[in-house]
XYZ file of C-alpha atoms in Angstrom:
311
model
C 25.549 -4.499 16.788
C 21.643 -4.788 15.503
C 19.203 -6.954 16.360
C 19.575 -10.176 14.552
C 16.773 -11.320 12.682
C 15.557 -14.614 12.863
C 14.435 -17.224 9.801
C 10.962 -17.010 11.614
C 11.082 -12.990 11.923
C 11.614 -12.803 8.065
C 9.115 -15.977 7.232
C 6.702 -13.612 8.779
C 7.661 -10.889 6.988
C 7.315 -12.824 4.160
C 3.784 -13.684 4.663
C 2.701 -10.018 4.661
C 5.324 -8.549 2.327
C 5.731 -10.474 -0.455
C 9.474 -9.323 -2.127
C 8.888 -10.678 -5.470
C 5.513 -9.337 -7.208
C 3.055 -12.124 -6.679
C 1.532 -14.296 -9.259
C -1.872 -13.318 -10.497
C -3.353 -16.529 -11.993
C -5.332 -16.254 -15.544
C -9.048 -16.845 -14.854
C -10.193 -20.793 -15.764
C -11.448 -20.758 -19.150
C -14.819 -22.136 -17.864
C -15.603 -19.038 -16.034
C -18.027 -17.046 -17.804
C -16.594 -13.446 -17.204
C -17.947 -10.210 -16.930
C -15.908 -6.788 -18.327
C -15.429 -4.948 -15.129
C -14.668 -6.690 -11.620
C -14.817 -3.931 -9.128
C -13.021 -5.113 -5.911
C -13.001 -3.296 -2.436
C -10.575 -4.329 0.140
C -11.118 -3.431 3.473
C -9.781 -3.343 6.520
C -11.388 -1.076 9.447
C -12.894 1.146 7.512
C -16.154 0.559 8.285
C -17.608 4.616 8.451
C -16.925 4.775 5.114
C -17.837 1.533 3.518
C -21.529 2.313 2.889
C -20.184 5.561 0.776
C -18.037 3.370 -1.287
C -20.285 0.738 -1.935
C -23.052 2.853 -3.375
C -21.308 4.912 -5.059
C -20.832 1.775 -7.348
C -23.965 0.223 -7.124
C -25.431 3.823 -8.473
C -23.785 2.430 -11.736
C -24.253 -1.108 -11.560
C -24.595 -2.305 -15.196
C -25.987 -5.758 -13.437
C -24.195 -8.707 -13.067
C -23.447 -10.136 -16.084
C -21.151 -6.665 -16.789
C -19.525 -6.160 -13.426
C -18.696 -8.234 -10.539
C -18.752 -6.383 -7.154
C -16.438 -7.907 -4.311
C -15.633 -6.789 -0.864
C -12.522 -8.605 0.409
C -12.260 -7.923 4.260
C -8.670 -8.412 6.020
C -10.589 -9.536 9.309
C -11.773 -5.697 10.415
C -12.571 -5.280 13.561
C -14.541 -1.857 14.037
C -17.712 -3.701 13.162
C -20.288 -6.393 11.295
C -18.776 -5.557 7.841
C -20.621 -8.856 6.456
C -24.020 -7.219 7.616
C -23.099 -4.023 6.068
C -22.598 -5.801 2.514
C -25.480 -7.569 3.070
C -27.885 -4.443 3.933
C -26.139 -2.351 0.989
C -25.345 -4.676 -1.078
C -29.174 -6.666 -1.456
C -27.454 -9.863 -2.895
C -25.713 -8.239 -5.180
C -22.050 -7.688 -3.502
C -19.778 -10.984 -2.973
C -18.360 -10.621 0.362
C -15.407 -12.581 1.048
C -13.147 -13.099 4.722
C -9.943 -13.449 5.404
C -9.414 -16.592 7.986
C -6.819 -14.199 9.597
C -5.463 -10.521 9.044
C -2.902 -10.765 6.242
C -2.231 -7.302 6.105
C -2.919 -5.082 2.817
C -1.040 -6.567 0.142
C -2.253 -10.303 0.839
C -5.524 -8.602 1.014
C -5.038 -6.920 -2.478
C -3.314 -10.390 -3.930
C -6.570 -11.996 -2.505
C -8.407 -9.175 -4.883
C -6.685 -9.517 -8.358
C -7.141 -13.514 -8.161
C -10.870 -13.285 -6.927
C -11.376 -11.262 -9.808
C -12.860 -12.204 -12.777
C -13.513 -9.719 -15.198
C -11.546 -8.546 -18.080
C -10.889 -4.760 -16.158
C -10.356 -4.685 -12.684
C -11.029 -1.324 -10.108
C -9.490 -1.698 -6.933
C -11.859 0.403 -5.087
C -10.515 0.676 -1.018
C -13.486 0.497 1.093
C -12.938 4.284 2.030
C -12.924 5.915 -1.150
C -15.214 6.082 -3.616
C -16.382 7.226 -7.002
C -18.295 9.565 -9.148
C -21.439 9.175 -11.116
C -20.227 8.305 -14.792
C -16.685 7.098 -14.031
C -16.885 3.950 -15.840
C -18.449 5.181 -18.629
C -15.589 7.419 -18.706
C -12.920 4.500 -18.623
C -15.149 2.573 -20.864
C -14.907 5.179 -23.470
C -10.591 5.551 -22.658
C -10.845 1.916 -23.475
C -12.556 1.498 -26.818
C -10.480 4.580 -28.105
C -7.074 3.366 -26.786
C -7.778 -0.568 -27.197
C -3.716 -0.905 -26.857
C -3.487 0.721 -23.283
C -3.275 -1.670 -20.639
C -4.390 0.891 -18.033
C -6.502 4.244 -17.780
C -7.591 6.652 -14.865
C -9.207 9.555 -14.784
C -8.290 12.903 -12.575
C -8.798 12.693 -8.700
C -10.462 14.716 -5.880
C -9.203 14.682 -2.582
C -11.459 14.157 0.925
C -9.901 15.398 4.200
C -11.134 16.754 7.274
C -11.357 20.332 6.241
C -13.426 19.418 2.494
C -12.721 18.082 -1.156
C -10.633 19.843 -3.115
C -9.060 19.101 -6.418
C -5.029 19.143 -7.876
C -4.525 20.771 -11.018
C -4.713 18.029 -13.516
C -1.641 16.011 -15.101
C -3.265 16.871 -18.199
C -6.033 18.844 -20.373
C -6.670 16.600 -22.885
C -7.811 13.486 -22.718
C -5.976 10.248 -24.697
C -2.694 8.332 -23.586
C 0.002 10.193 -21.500
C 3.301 10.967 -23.216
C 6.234 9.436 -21.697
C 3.809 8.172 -18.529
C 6.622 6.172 -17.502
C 9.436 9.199 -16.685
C 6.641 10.988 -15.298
C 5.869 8.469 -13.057
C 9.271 8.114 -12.314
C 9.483 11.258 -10.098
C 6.647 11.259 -8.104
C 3.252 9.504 -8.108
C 0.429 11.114 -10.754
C -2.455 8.598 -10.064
C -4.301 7.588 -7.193
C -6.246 3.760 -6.323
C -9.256 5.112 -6.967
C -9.303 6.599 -10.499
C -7.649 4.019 -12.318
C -8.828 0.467 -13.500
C -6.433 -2.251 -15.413
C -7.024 -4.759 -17.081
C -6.549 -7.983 -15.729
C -4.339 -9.557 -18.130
C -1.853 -6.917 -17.274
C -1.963 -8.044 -13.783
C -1.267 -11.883 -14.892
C 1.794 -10.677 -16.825
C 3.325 -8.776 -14.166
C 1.936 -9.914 -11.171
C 0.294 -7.847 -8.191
C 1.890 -5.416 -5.298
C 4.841 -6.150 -2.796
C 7.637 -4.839 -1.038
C 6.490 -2.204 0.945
C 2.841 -1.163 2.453
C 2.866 2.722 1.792
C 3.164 3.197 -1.580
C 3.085 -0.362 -3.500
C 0.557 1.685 -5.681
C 3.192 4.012 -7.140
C 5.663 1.206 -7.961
C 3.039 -0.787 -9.625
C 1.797 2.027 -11.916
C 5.326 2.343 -12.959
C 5.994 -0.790 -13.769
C 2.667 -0.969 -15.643
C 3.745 2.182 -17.250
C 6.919 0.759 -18.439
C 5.290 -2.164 -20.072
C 1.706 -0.251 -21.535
C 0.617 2.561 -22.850
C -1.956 4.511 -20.180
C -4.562 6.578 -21.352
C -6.011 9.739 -19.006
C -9.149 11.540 -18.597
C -9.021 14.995 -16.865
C -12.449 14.688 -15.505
C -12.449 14.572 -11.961
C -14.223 11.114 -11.111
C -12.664 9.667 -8.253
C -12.696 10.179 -4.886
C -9.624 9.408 -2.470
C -9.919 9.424 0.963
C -6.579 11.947 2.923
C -5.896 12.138 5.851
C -9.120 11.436 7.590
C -8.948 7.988 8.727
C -6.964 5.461 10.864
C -5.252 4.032 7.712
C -1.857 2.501 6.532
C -0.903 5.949 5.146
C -2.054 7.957 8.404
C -0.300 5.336 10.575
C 3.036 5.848 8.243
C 3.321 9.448 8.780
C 3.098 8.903 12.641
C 5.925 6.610 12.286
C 7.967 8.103 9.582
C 7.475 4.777 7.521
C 6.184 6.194 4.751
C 9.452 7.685 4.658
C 11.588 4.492 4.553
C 9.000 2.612 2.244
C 8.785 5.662 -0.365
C 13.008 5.767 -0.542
C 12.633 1.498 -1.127
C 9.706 2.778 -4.122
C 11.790 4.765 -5.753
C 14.804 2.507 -5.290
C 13.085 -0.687 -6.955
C 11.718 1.895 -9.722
C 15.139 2.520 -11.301
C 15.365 -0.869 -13.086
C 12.160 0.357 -15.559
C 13.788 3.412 -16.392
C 16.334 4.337 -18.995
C 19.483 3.822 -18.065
C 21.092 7.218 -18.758
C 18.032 8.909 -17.418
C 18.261 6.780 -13.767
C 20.346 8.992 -11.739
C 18.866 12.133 -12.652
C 15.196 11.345 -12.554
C 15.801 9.479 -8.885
C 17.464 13.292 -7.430
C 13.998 14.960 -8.584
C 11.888 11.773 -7.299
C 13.786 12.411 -3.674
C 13.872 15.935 -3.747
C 10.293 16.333 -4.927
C 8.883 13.752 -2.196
C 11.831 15.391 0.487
C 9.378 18.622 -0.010
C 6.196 16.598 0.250
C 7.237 15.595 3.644
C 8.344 19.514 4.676
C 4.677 20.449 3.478
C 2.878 17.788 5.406
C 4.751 18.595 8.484
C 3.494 22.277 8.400
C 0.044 20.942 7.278
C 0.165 18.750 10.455
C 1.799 20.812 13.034
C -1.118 22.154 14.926
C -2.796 18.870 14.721
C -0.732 15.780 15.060
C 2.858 17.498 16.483
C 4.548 14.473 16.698
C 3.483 13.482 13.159
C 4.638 16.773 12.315
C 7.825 16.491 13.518
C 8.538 12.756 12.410
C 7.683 14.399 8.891
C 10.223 17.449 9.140
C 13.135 15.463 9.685
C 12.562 14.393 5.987
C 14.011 11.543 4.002
C-alpha cells in the first residue's frame, strides 16, 4: 500500500499548487493605469537579473506607459532588493514575498500586482530584445481582437544562442493556434505579453510547476485569437541555470507534470479531435525527452538517464 497522504500534506500542496486556476482580480477603477505592466518574478536567479532588467529599461517608455515590477519568492543567492535598486534608479517596484511560495504563488502575486492593460511576464533570467514592444504594440493595434501576441524566440544555453525555425513567416494571427498548441508548446514566457483582462476572465497558472505556461497558452488560445511576429525578440534562458525546469529533468518531473498538461488540455479541444491530437502531443514530447537525454549524456548522466526512460 502507498503512503497515505494527510489533510495537512495536501493543504500544503495546496498553498503552492493551486488546482483550480486562480482568480486574477480586475484593477480598482481608481487606479490610473499604464498600457504595459512588465513583471519579473524571481527566485535565485540573481546572475542574470541585471541582464533582464536592462534589457527593459533600454525601452522604458517612462512611467506613465509601463510599470516595471520585480516580484522576488524570498531568493536566497543574494541582495536582490539592492540589485533593483542599483539597476533600477527608482524606477523598478520591488516587491517580497514574506515567505517562499514557490513559482505559481509568485506568478499569481504578478498578474494581481499588475496594473496595466498588457502584461509581460518577464522571469528574472531571460530577457528581451531591443524593439520587442514596439513589435507587440504594432500586433496589437492591427489585431485589436487578439487577446494575446508573441513574437519568435532565441534560445541561451551554455554552448550559445541559437534560434528554432519559426512557427510562422508571416506575421498576423495564427490559424487554428489552439490545435497547434494542442500538441506541443509553440511559445515561450518571454516573447509573449496578454492582456490583462484575459487574465481576469480566466484566471492565472496552476496545477503543475513545469509547464503551467503551455496549459495556459492553450486555454488562452481556446478562448482568443493570438497574433505572431516571426522576428526573433525574446530571449529564453535553457538549460543554464539552477531552475524549476533544470531541477525537473534531474528528477524526471517534468515528465509527470507535462503528461498532467496535456491531460487537463483535452477539455479545450474538439471533441472528435481529443484522442488523436493527445497520441501526437505524447509522442512528440516522448521524443523531446529521447533528444534531451542524448543532449545531456556527457554532462548530467543521471539527468540523462532519468530522461531516456521517457514518459
Amino acid at each position: 500500500m502507498g503512503a497515505k497522504i494527510s489533510s495537512t500534506d495536501t493543504k500544503a500542496r495546496l498553498e503552492r499548487i493551486p488546482n483550480v486556476p486562480p482568480i486574477i482580480a480586475a484593477v480598482p477603477r481608481h487606479v490610473q493605469r499604464p498600457l504595459w505592466s512588465v513583471m519579473i518574478p524571481t527566485y535565485n536567479c540573481l546572475q542574470f537579473l541585471q541582464e533582464t532588467l536592462e534589457s527593459v529599461l533600454t525601452q522604458d517608455p517612462g512611467p506613465e506607459f509601463m510599470q516595471i515590477a520585480v516580484v522576488d519568492d524570498c531568493s536566497t543567492d543574494g541582495d536582490v532588493r539592492a540589485l533593483v535598486e542599483k539597476v533600477g534608479k527608482n524606477r523598478v517596484e520591488y516587491f517580497q514575498q514574506t515567505r517562499n511560495l514557490g513559482s505559481l504563488r509568485n506568478l499569481e502575486s504578478c498578474l494581481n500586482l499588475s496594473i496595466g492593460q498588457r502584461v509581460h511576464i518577464l522571469h528574472g533570467d531571460d530577457k528581451v530584445a531591443l524593439g520587442f514592444y514596439e513589435e507587440i504594440d504594432t500586433l496589437f493595434s492591427a489585431y485589436p481582437e487578439a487577446g494575446a501576441a508573441f513574437t519568435h524566440i532565441r534560445y541561451i544555453t551554455e554552448q550559445g544562442t541559437f534560434t528554432n525555425p519559426p512557427l510562422s513567416t508571416e506575421t498576423g494571427v495564427v490559424k487554428d493556434f489552439l490545435l497547434k498548441m494542442a500538441t506541443s508548446i509553440r511559445v515561450q514566457p518571454p516573447a509573449i505579453v496578454v492582456k490583462r483582462k484575459v487574465y481576469e476572465q480566466l484566471g492565472g497558472f496552476f496545477a503543475v510547476h513545469y509547464g503551467e505556461d503551455w496549459e495556459m497558452w492553450t486555454r488562452i488560445a481556446a478562448h482568443f485569437p493570438v497574433a505572431y511576429s516571426p522576428k526573433p525578440l525574446a530571449d529564453y534562458r535553457y538549460l543554464t541555470n539552477n531552475s524549476i525546469t533544470q531541477q525537473s529533468i534531474k528528477t524526471g518531473q517534468n515528465m509527470r507534470d507535462i503528461t498532467t498538461v496535456i491531460n487537463i488540455i483535452q477539455k479545450y479541444l474538439p471533441l472528435n479531435k481529443r484522442k488523436e491530437l493527445k497520441r501526437i502531443a505524447l509522442t512528440d514530447y516522448a521524443l523531446y525527452c529521447a533528444k534531451l537525454a542524448n543532449t545531456l549524456y556527457f554532462s548530467d548522466l543521471s539527468s540523462a538517464l532519468t530522461q531516456a526512460k521517457g514518459l
